[in-house]
Coordinates of C-alpha atoms in Angstrom, one line a residue:
X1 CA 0.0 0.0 0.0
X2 CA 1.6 3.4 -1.1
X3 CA 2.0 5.8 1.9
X4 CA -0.1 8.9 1.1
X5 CA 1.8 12.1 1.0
X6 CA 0.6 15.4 2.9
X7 CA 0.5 17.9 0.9
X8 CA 1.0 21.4 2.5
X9 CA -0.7 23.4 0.0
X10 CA -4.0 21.9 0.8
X11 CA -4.1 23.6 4.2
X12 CA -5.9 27.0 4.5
X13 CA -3.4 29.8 5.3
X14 CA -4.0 32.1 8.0
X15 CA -4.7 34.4 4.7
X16 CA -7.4 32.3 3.7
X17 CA -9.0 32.5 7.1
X18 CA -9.1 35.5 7.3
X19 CA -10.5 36.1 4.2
X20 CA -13.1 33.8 4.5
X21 CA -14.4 35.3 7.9
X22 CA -14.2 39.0 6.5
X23 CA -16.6 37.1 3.3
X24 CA -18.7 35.8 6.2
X25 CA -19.4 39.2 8.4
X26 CA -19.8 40.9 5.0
X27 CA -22.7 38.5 4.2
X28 CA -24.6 38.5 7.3
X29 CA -24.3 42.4 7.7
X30 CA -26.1 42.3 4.2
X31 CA -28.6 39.8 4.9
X32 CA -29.2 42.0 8.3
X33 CA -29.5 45.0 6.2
X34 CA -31.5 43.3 3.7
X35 CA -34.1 41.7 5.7
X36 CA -34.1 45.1 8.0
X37 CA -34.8 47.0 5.0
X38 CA -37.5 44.9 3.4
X39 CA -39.5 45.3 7.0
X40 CA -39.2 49.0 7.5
X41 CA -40.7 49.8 3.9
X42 CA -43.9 48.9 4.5
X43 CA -43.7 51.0 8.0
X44 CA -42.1 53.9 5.4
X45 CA -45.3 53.9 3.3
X46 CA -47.8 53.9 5.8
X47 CA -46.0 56.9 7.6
X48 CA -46.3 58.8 4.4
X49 CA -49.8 57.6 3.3
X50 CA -50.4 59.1 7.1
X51 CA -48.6 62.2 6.8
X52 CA -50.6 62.7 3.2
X53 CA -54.0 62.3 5.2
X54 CA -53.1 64.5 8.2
X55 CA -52.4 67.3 5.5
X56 CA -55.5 66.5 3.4
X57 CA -57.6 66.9 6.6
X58 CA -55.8 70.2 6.8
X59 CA -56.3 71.6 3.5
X60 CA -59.9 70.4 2.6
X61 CA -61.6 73.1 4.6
X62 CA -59.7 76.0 3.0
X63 CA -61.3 76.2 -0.8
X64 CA -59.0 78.5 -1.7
X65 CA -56.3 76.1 -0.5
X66 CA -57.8 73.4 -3.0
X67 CA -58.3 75.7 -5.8
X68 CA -54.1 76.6 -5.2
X69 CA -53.5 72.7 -5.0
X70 CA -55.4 72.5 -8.6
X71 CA -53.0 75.4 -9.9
X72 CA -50.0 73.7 -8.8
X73 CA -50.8 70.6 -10.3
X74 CA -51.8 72.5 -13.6
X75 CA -48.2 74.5 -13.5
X76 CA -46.4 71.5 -12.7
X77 CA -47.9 69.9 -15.9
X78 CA -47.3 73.0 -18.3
X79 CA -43.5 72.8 -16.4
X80 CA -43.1 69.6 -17.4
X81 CA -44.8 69.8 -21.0
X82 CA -42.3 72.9 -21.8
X83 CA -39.1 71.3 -20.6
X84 CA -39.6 68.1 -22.8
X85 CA -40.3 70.0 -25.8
X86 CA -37.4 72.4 -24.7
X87 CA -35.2 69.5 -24.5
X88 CA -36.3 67.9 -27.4
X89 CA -35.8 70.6 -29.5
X90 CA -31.8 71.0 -27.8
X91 CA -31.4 67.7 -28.7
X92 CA -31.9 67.4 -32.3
X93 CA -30.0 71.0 -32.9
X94 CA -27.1 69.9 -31.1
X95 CA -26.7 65.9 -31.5
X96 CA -26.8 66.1 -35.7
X97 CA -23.0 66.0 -35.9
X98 CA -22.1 64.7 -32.6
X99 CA -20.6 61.1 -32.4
X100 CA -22.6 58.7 -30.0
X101 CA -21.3 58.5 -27.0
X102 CA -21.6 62.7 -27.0
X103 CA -25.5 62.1 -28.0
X104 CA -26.3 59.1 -25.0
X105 CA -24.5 61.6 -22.5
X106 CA -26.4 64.7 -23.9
X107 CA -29.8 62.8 -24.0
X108 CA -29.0 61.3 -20.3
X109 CA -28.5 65.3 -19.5
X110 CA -31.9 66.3 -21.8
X111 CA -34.0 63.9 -19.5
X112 CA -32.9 64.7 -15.9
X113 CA -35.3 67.7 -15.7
X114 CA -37.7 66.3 -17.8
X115 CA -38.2 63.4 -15.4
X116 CA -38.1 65.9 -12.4
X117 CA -41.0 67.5 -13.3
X118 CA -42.8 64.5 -14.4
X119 CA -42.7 62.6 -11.3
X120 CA -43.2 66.3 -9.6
X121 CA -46.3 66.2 -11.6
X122 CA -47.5 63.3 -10.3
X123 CA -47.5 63.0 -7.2
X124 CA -48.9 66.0 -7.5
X125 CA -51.5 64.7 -9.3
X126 CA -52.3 61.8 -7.1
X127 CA -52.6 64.4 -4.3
X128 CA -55.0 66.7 -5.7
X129 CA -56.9 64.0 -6.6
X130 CA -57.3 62.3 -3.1
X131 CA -57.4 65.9 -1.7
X132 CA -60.6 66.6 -4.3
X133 CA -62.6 63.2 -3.0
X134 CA -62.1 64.2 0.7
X135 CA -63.4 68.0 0.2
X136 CA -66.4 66.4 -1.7
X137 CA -67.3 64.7 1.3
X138 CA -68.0 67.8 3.0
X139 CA -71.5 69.4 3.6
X140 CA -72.4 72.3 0.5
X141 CA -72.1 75.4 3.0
X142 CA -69.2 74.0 5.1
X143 CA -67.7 76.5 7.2
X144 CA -64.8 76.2 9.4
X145 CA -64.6 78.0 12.7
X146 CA -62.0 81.0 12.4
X147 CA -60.1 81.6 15.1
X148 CA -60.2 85.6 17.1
X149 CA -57.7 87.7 15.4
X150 CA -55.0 88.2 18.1
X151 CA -53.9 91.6 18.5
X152 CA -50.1 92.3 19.9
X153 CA -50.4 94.6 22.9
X154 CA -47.8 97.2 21.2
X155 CA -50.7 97.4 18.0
X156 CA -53.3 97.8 20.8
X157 CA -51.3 100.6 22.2
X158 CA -50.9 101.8 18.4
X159 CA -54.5 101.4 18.3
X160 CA -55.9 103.0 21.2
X161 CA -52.8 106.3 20.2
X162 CA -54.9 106.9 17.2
X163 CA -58.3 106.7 18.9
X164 CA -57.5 109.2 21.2
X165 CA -55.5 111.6 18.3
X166 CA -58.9 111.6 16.0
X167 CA -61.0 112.9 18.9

């Protein structure tokens, strides 16, 4: 029976230890991160589907409030609609003799703002709308409470000075 040798370069070095246990902490920090991450998210969007409601039940009340939500949408829209055909028209002037890697990285740089004020657009949009079903739900003459003006004790003084100089 041939003796078996022991080879030395089948051991792990102290290198390859290492190694392997910095591969091993990187791993389960990622799969802690990971599975950390995928939980919070649905936490993330009910905190901001929350926060949207709070200021919907804010700005319902205040018509003219709406009415500036509406304009905002519509400006965000006509923003949008102008920078695209803006853009567009840069494009084509300036890509017809360019080579094309110059025309990917110009058209990359064309669609930055476009994008911007589409997704500005829309969430926008979204808003207004859920903001539009929850003031229809109020009464025809709804009418909020407003709160006492409150005077500053130096206008009072202002105030009562003039009262007493037109006599």
């Amino acid at each position: 029976m041939p003796e078996t040798i022991f080879a030395t370069s089948l051991l792990p070095s102290i290198r390859d230890v290492i190694t392997f246990c910095i591969g091993t902490l990187i791993l389960a920090a990622l799969k802690y991160w990971f599975t950390n991450s995928i939980r919070a998210v649905p936490k993330l969007f009910m905190l901001m589907r929350k926060r949207e409601l709070k200021k919907i039940r804010r700005t319902r009340r205040n018509q003219y409030e709406v009415q500036r939500q509406l304009a905002k949408e519509s400006a965000y829209f006509t923003a949008f609609l102008a920078s695209a055909s803006v853009s567009l028209g840069l494009f084509v002037l300036v890509s017809m003799i360019q080579p094309q890697q110059v025309k990917i990285a110009l058209w990359v740089m064309l669609m930055i703002p476009i994008l911007t004020f589409e997704c500005l657009w829309l969430l926008q949009q979204m808003y207004v709308a859920e903001l539009t079903k929850f003031a229809g739900r109020l009464p025809q003459r709804f009418r909020t409470i407003k709160q006492p003006l409150q005077v500053s004790s130096y206008r009072k003084r202002l105030q009562k000075q003039r009262r007493e100089s037109n006599r």
